[in-house]
Tab-separated table of C-alpha atoms and ligand atoms in Angstrom:
chain	number	residue	atom	x	y	z
A	904	MET	CA	-4.938	-22.095	17.821
A	905	SER	CA	-4.218	-19.232	15.426
A	906	TYR	CA	-4.378	-15.612	16.543
A	907	TYR	CA	-6.630	-15.001	13.524
A	908	LYS	CA	-10.310	-15.948	13.484
A	909	THR	CA	-12.161	-15.116	10.263
A	910	ALA	CA	-10.799	-15.693	6.766
A	911	LEU	CA	-12.124	-14.654	3.374
A	912	VAL	CA	-10.883	-17.005	0.648
A	913	THR	CA	-11.368	-15.988	-2.984
A	914	GLY	CA	-11.610	-18.760	-5.559
A	915	ALA	CA	-12.979	-21.128	-2.912
A	916	SER	CA	-15.087	-23.230	-5.287
A	917	ALA	CA	-12.190	-25.364	-6.605
A	918	GLY	CA	-8.519	-26.257	-6.306
A	919	PHE	CA	-6.402	-24.497	-3.691
A	920	GLY	CA	-9.234	-22.291	-2.464
A	921	LEU	CA	-11.465	-25.274	-1.784
A	922	SER	CA	-8.735	-27.075	0.193
A	923	ILE	CA	-7.791	-23.931	2.094
A	924	THR	CA	-11.443	-23.309	2.999
A	925	LYS	CA	-11.934	-26.834	4.310
A	926	LEU	CA	-8.676	-26.930	6.266
A	927	LEU	CA	-9.259	-23.551	7.905
A	928	ALA	CA	-12.887	-24.387	8.738
A	929	ASN	CA	-11.758	-27.675	10.282
A	930	ASN	CA	-9.191	-25.795	12.346
A	931	GLY	CA	-11.527	-23.396	14.087
A	932	PHE	CA	-11.685	-20.510	11.604
A	933	LYS	CA	-14.855	-18.946	10.305
A	934	VAL	CA	-14.424	-18.924	6.539
A	935	ILE	CA	-16.138	-16.829	3.898
A	936	ALA	CA	-15.877	-18.970	0.784
A	937	ALA	CA	-16.054	-16.637	-2.212
A	938	ALA	CA	-16.260	-17.434	-5.927
A	939	ARG	CA	-18.670	-17.114	-8.854
A	940	ARG	CA	-20.190	-20.633	-8.691
A	941	LEU	CA	-22.524	-20.456	-5.717
A	942	ASP	CA	-23.670	-24.102	-5.955
A	943	LYS	CA	-20.094	-25.301	-5.312
A	944	LEU	CA	-19.737	-22.957	-2.339
A	945	GLU	CA	-23.058	-24.065	-0.882
A	946	ALA	CA	-21.912	-27.692	-1.114
A	947	ILE	CA	-18.810	-26.828	0.966
A	948	ALA	CA	-20.941	-24.974	3.518
A	949	LYS	CA	-23.128	-28.055	3.827
A	950	GLU	CA	-20.106	-30.243	4.446
A	951	CYS	CA	-18.183	-27.952	6.842
A	952	LYS	CA	-19.337	-25.945	9.820
A	953	ASN	CA	-18.408	-22.246	9.947
A	954	VAL	CA	-18.342	-21.669	6.187
A	955	PHE	CA	-20.366	-18.846	4.660
A	956	PRO	CA	-20.812	-19.122	0.870
A	957	LEU	CA	-20.446	-15.765	-0.860
A	958	GLN	CA	-21.069	-15.368	-4.562
A	959	LEU	CA	-18.438	-12.873	-5.637
A	960	ASP	CA	-16.731	-12.104	-8.920
A	961	VAL	CA	-13.463	-10.315	-8.176
A	962	THR	CA	-13.668	-8.543	-11.536
A	963	LYS	CA	-16.985	-6.905	-10.582
A	964	GLU	CA	-16.547	-3.727	-8.584
A	965	SER	CA	-20.174	-3.866	-7.444
A	966	ASP	CA	-19.649	-7.339	-5.901
A	967	ILE	CA	-16.684	-6.038	-3.931
A	968	ASP	CA	-18.444	-2.801	-2.939
A	969	SER	CA	-21.415	-4.692	-1.495
A	970	LEU	CA	-19.356	-7.444	0.149
A	971	PHE	CA	-20.052	-6.506	3.779
A	972	ASP	CA	-23.812	-6.012	3.126
A	973	LYS	CA	-24.065	-9.700	2.236
A	974	LEU	CA	-22.248	-11.076	5.293
A	975	PRO	CA	-23.930	-12.153	8.523
A	976	ASP	CA	-22.742	-10.053	11.476
A	977	ASP	CA	-20.619	-12.848	12.922
A	978	TYR	CA	-18.612	-13.070	9.664
A	979	LYS	CA	-17.950	-9.336	9.283
A	980	ASN	CA	-14.847	-9.137	11.426
A	981	ILE	CA	-12.507	-10.513	8.738
A	982	ASP	CA	-8.842	-10.655	9.744
A	983	VAL	CA	-7.423	-12.902	6.987
A	984	LEU	CA	-7.668	-12.359	3.237
A	985	ILE	CA	-6.509	-15.186	0.981
A	986	ASN	CA	-6.277	-13.689	-2.507
A	987	ASN	CA	-6.375	-16.989	-4.368
A	988	ALA	CA	-8.847	-16.458	-7.260
A	989	GLY	CA	-6.927	-16.472	-10.488
A	990	LEU	CA	-6.539	-18.069	-13.868
A	991	ALA	CA	-4.476	-18.553	-16.982
A	992	LEU	CA	-6.130	-18.623	-20.398
A	993	GLY	CA	-4.146	-20.371	-23.102
A	994	THR	CA	-0.460	-20.881	-23.752
A	995	ALA	CA	-0.365	-19.138	-27.119
A	996	LYS	CA	2.352	-16.594	-27.776
A	997	VAL	CA	1.129	-13.106	-27.006
A	998	GLN	CA	1.043	-12.206	-30.703
A	999	ASP	CA	-1.261	-15.179	-31.340
A	1000	SER	CA	-3.513	-14.731	-28.269
A	1001	LYS	CA	-6.976	-13.228	-28.025
A	1002	LEU	CA	-6.797	-9.801	-26.403
A	1003	GLU	CA	-9.963	-10.641	-24.458
A	1004	ASP	CA	-8.187	-13.566	-22.765
A	1005	LEU	CA	-5.204	-11.425	-21.855
A	1006	ASN	CA	-7.513	-8.781	-20.400
A	1007	THR	CA	-9.447	-11.388	-18.384
A	1008	MET	CA	-6.220	-12.589	-16.768
A	1009	ILE	CA	-5.262	-9.027	-15.869
A	1010	ALA	CA	-8.767	-8.217	-14.578
A	1011	THR	CA	-8.859	-11.306	-12.361
A	1012	ASN	CA	-5.269	-11.808	-11.218
A	1013	VAL	CA	-4.283	-8.150	-10.899
A	1014	THR	CA	-7.212	-5.729	-10.729
A	1015	GLY	CA	-9.449	-8.094	-8.739
A	1016	LEU	CA	-6.692	-8.920	-6.269
A	1017	VAL	CA	-5.906	-5.235	-5.753
A	1018	ALA	CA	-9.589	-4.353	-5.284
A	1019	MET	CA	-10.110	-7.108	-2.692
A	1020	THR	CA	-6.987	-6.033	-0.817
A	1021	GLN	CA	-7.991	-2.388	-0.868
A	1022	LYS	CA	-11.446	-3.270	0.428
A	1023	LEU	CA	-10.170	-5.170	3.476
A	1024	LEU	CA	-6.943	-3.366	4.411
A	1025	PRO	CA	-8.563	-0.354	6.133
A	1026	SER	CA	-10.126	-2.566	8.827
A	1027	PHE	CA	-6.916	-4.624	9.152
A	1028	VAL	CA	-4.958	-1.419	9.768
A	1029	LYS	CA	-7.614	0.082	12.060
A	1030	ASN	CA	-7.641	-3.060	14.230
A	1031	ASN	CA	-3.871	-3.469	13.853
A	1032	CYS	CA	-4.581	-7.109	13.077
A	1033	GLY	CA	-4.791	-8.816	9.722
A	1034	TYR	CA	-3.060	-11.102	7.274
A	1035	VAL	CA	-3.053	-10.905	3.463
A	1036	ILE	CA	-1.892	-14.085	1.728
A	1037	ASN	CA	-1.536	-13.728	-2.039
A	1038	LEU	CA	-1.246	-16.565	-4.543
A	1039	GLY	CA	1.568	-15.769	-6.914
A	1040	SER	CA	3.319	-18.391	-9.011
A	1041	THR	CA	6.734	-19.525	-10.167
A	1042	ALA	CA	5.453	-18.115	-13.480
A	1043	GLY	CA	5.952	-14.655	-11.969
A	1044	SER	CA	9.679	-15.249	-11.514
A	1045	TRP	CA	10.666	-17.769	-14.178
A	1046	PRO	CA	9.638	-17.057	-17.781
A	1047	TYR	CA	8.418	-19.728	-20.192
A	1048	THR	CA	6.988	-19.578	-23.709
A	1049	GLY	CA	3.251	-18.949	-23.527
A	1050	GLY	CA	3.468	-17.693	-19.940
A	1051	ASN	CA	3.504	-14.077	-21.170
A	1052	VAL	CA	0.570	-12.221	-19.563
A	1053	TYR	CA	-0.170	-14.885	-16.947
A	1054	GLY	CA	3.451	-14.696	-15.739
A	1055	GLY	CA	3.232	-10.907	-15.889
A	1056	THR	CA	0.188	-10.888	-13.617
A	1057	LYS	CA	1.969	-13.118	-11.110
A	1058	ALA	CA	5.082	-10.926	-11.190
A	1059	PHE	CA	2.730	-8.085	-10.312
A	1060	VAL	CA	1.312	-10.095	-7.386
A	1061	GLU	CA	4.840	-10.725	-6.118
A	1062	GLN	CA	5.977	-7.093	-6.249
A	1063	PHE	CA	2.613	-5.790	-5.005
A	1064	SER	CA	2.978	-8.077	-1.985
A	1065	ARG	CA	6.448	-6.728	-1.249
A	1066	ASN	CA	5.251	-3.147	-1.637
A	1067	LEU	CA	2.291	-3.812	0.661
A	1068	ARG	CA	4.773	-4.759	3.367
A	1069	THR	CA	6.245	-1.286	3.091
A	1070	ASP	CA	2.811	0.385	3.179
A	1071	LEU	CA	2.088	-1.587	6.342
A	1072	GLN	CA	5.305	-0.635	8.112
A	1073	GLY	CA	4.562	0.198	11.736
A	1074	THR	CA	1.495	-2.056	11.871
A	1075	ALA	CA	1.078	-5.689	12.888
A	1076	VAL	CA	-0.582	-6.539	9.563
A	1077	LYS	CA	1.224	-9.342	7.723
A	1078	VAL	CA	1.614	-10.094	4.009
A	1079	THR	CA	2.929	-13.242	2.330
A	1080	VAL	CA	3.095	-14.218	-1.329
A	1081	ILE	CA	3.068	-17.965	-1.966
A	1082	LYS	CA	4.600	-18.886	-5.342
A	1083	PRO	CA	3.862	-22.482	-6.283
A	1084	GLY	CA	5.110	-24.314	-9.341
A	1085	LEU	CA	3.428	-27.358	-10.882
A	1086	CYS	CA	0.243	-28.248	-8.961
A	1087	SER	CA	-2.234	-30.947	-9.990
A	1088	ASP	CA	-5.774	-31.827	-8.881
A	1089	THR	CA	-7.163	-28.364	-9.537
A	1090	GLU	CA	-9.116	-26.886	-12.455
A	1091	PHE	CA	-6.195	-24.635	-13.407
A	1092	SER	CA	-5.137	-26.468	-16.581
A	1093	ASN	CA	-8.732	-27.351	-17.544
A	1094	VAL	CA	-9.459	-23.609	-17.539
A	1095	ARG	CA	-6.180	-22.772	-19.250
A	1096	TYR	CA	-6.945	-25.224	-22.089
A	1097	TYR	CA	-10.559	-24.049	-22.452
A	1098	GLY	CA	-12.132	-27.266	-21.162
A	1099	ASP	CA	-9.860	-29.665	-23.099
A	1100	ASP	CA	-9.519	-32.120	-20.195
A	1101	LYS	CA	-7.182	-34.451	-22.113
A	1102	LYS	CA	-4.712	-31.654	-22.741
A	1103	ALA	CA	-5.060	-30.555	-19.135
A	1104	ALA	CA	-4.371	-34.054	-17.782
A	1105	ALA	CA	-1.270	-34.374	-20.003
A	1106	VAL	CA	0.380	-31.500	-18.092
A	1107	TYR	CA	0.735	-33.800	-15.075
A	1108	THR	CA	1.535	-37.116	-16.783
A	1109	GLY	CA	4.383	-38.895	-15.015
A	1110	THR	CA	4.730	-36.254	-12.312
A	1111	GLU	CA	4.030	-36.117	-8.631
A	1112	ALA	CA	2.936	-32.498	-8.526
A	1113	ILE	CA	2.017	-30.327	-5.524
A	1114	LYS	CA	-1.570	-30.974	-4.367
A	1115	PRO	CA	-4.116	-28.402	-3.157
A	1116	GLU	CA	-3.810	-29.939	0.320
A	1117	ASP	CA	-0.076	-29.071	0.317
A	1118	ILE	CA	-0.932	-25.423	-0.355
A	1119	ALA	CA	-3.613	-25.459	2.358
A	1120	ASP	CA	-1.073	-26.873	4.845
A	1121	VAL	CA	1.286	-23.997	4.039
A	1122	VAL	CA	-1.496	-21.448	4.572
A	1123	LEU	CA	-2.374	-22.937	7.951
A	1124	TYR	CA	1.314	-22.992	8.890
A	1125	LEU	CA	1.599	-19.284	8.048
A	1126	LEU	CA	-1.489	-18.431	10.085
A	1127	ASN	CA	-0.070	-20.275	13.094
A	1128	LEU	CA	3.312	-18.523	13.120
A	1129	PRO	CA	4.090	-16.251	16.075
A	1130	ARG	CA	2.753	-12.712	15.678
A	1131	HIS	CA	6.247	-11.209	15.306
A	1132	VAL	CA	7.210	-13.430	12.330
A	1133	ASN	CA	6.352	-12.508	8.719
A	1134	ILE	CA	7.310	-14.812	5.858
A	1135	ASN	CA	7.534	-12.411	2.924
A	1136	GLU	CA	7.721	-14.920	0.073
A	1137	LEU	CA	7.445	-18.641	-0.178
A	1138	GLU	CA	8.332	-20.349	-3.471
A	1139	MET	CA	7.542	-24.032	-3.736
A	1140	MET	CA	7.915	-26.672	-6.461
A	1141	PRO	CA	7.385	-30.396	-6.537
A	1142	VAL	CA	10.672	-32.293	-6.306
A	1143	CYS	CA	10.203	-33.433	-9.907
A	1144	GLN	CA	10.304	-29.816	-11.174
A	1145	THR	CA	13.281	-27.484	-11.428
A	1146	TYR	CA	14.623	-24.561	-13.516
A	1147	GLY	CA	14.909	-24.961	-17.277
A	1148	GLY	CA	17.784	-22.581	-18.078
A	1149	LEU	CA	18.057	-20.059	-20.891
A	1150	SER	CA	17.558	-20.980	-24.533
A	1151	VAL	CA	19.687	-20.122	-27.551
A	1152	THR	CA	18.771	-20.259	-31.246
A	1153	ARG	CA	21.814	-21.350	-33.231
A	1154	SER	CA	22.453	-20.056	-36.772
A	1155	LEU	CA	19.623	-17.517	-36.391
A	1156	ASP	CA	18.849	-15.755	-39.684
A	1157	LEU	CA	18.152	-12.139	-38.672
A	1158	ASN	CA	16.934	-11.251	-42.197
A	1159	LYS	CA	14.410	-14.093	-42.571
A	1160	LYS	CA	10.721	-13.087	-43.063
A	1161	ASP	CA	7.703	-15.414	-42.700
B	49	NDP	P1	-8.612	-23.513	-10.036
B	49	NDP	O1	-8.960	-23.213	-11.450
B	49	NDP	O2	-8.795	-24.903	-9.532
B	49	NDP	O3	-9.410	-22.535	-9.072
B	49	NDP	C1	-9.523	-21.158	-9.359
B	49	NDP	C2	-10.591	-20.555	-8.492
B	49	NDP	O4	-10.697	-19.170	-8.816
B	49	NDP	C3	-11.958	-21.180	-8.724
B	49	NDP	O5	-12.563	-21.348	-7.456
B	49	NDP	C4	-12.720	-20.130	-9.525
B	49	NDP	O6	-14.090	-20.211	-9.133
B	49	NDP	C5	-12.067	-18.853	-8.992
B	49	NDP	N1	-12.209	-17.705	-9.879
B	49	NDP	C6	-11.811	-17.596	-11.167
B	49	NDP	N2	-12.165	-16.384	-11.643
B	49	NDP	C7	-12.807	-15.733	-10.629
B	49	NDP	C8	-13.423	-14.467	-10.502
B	49	NDP	N3	-13.479	-13.605	-11.523
B	49	NDP	N4	-13.975	-14.131	-9.314
B	49	NDP	C9	-13.951	-14.996	-8.278
B	49	NDP	N5	-13.409	-16.210	-8.334
B	49	NDP	C10	-12.829	-16.570	-9.504
B	49	NDP	O7	-7.090	-23.023	-9.866
B	49	NDP	P2	-6.008	-23.312	-8.732
B	49	NDP	O8	-6.638	-23.699	-7.472
B	49	NDP	O9	-4.990	-24.208	-9.333
B	49	NDP	O10	-5.336	-21.891	-8.622
B	49	NDP	C11	-5.590	-21.003	-7.551
B	49	NDP	C12	-4.581	-19.865	-7.635
B	49	NDP	O11	-3.268	-20.383	-7.560
B	49	NDP	C13	-4.651	-19.053	-8.912
B	49	NDP	O12	-4.412	-17.704	-8.596
B	49	NDP	C14	-3.529	-19.627	-9.763
B	49	NDP	O13	-3.032	-18.683	-10.668
B	49	NDP	C15	-2.518	-19.945	-8.679
B	49	NDP	N6	-1.548	-20.977	-9.013
B	49	NDP	C16	-1.932	-22.202	-9.495
B	49	NDP	C17	-0.976	-23.155	-9.798
B	49	NDP	C18	-1.328	-24.492	-10.384
B	49	NDP	O14	-0.435	-25.116	-11.008
B	49	NDP	N7	-2.524	-25.006	-10.207
B	49	NDP	C19	0.441	-22.890	-9.544
B	49	NDP	C20	0.721	-21.588	-9.048
B	49	NDP	C21	-0.240	-20.680	-8.769
B	49	NDP	P3	-15.367	-19.784	-9.988
B	49	NDP	O15	-15.132	-20.258	-11.388
B	49	NDP	O16	-16.486	-20.474	-9.274
B	49	NDP	O17	-15.441	-18.288	-9.857
B	50	8X3	C1	0.823	-22.070	-12.480
B	50	8X3	C2	2.168	-22.687	-12.691
B	50	8X3	O1	3.959	-23.181	-14.418
B	50	8X3	O2	1.653	-23.546	-15.061
B	50	8X3	O3	0.949	-20.833	-11.921
B	50	8X3	O4	2.515	-21.325	-14.873
B	50	8X3	S1	2.570	-22.669	-14.340
């Protein structure tokens, strides 16, 4: 049984967050399942004991401000924050992207994650007990065309997680950034391709990608580690994925104009 008791999972209505919520609830945790789509969260709460559905948009300061007002007393003593809510919008080059999409990624993956962390850390530090698990991505370490702002947000998550460890020096509060590569069976690519499900499905054709259950298993593993052990970073890829190397344009014409 984990030392920790009550987890708040952002982005719990789909993908990793949904699997993490179910696995933690089935392993004795109380779980606050947070996301924008309340109907999905209520369905999970119906299926699993010890899940409280919380409608919360991480980009809305007022939702984060009023978080504790909406929780029943027995869910207020949160000691685990899983900062999982996040998204990519498009794979266009930055010069061809919509600024609104780029800003939404930053607002969700960066500003929202920081605001959630800042909201919960004071009680973690006060109680000298807490665990922040952030969802980064291989996209934060390994560049690819079209990854631009999404990869930038995940690089932020990675370095923010490392810096949090230094802010928390002298406390028992833990921080881990999980950096997965290709993961199927989530809504990630459906969202990224604006609801084009065919395009989304093609991302995983002929692959055996990481599944949300694999991520949930890793989260549970982390929460069950001895209190004196902190895994700082955990990068994971499916076996079928590896690094692509650097690219070179041969005979590049530096004077060519479109
Ligand atoms: P999904 O699209 O399946 O799930 C994303 C979740 O985030 C949904 O529950 C969505 O719920 C929620 N969400 C989105 N925006 C907000 C918001 N503003 N406020 C609150 N909740 C929000 O994606 P995944 O499960 O695949 O991804 C989860 C995390 O893992 C993300 O941070 C992603 O970047 C990262 N990741 C994903 C990988 C992949 O290949 N799938 C690989 C590496 C990292 P709702 O719409 O109801 O709000
Ligand atoms: C999601 C993984 O490679 O699609 O974070 O950016 S990738």
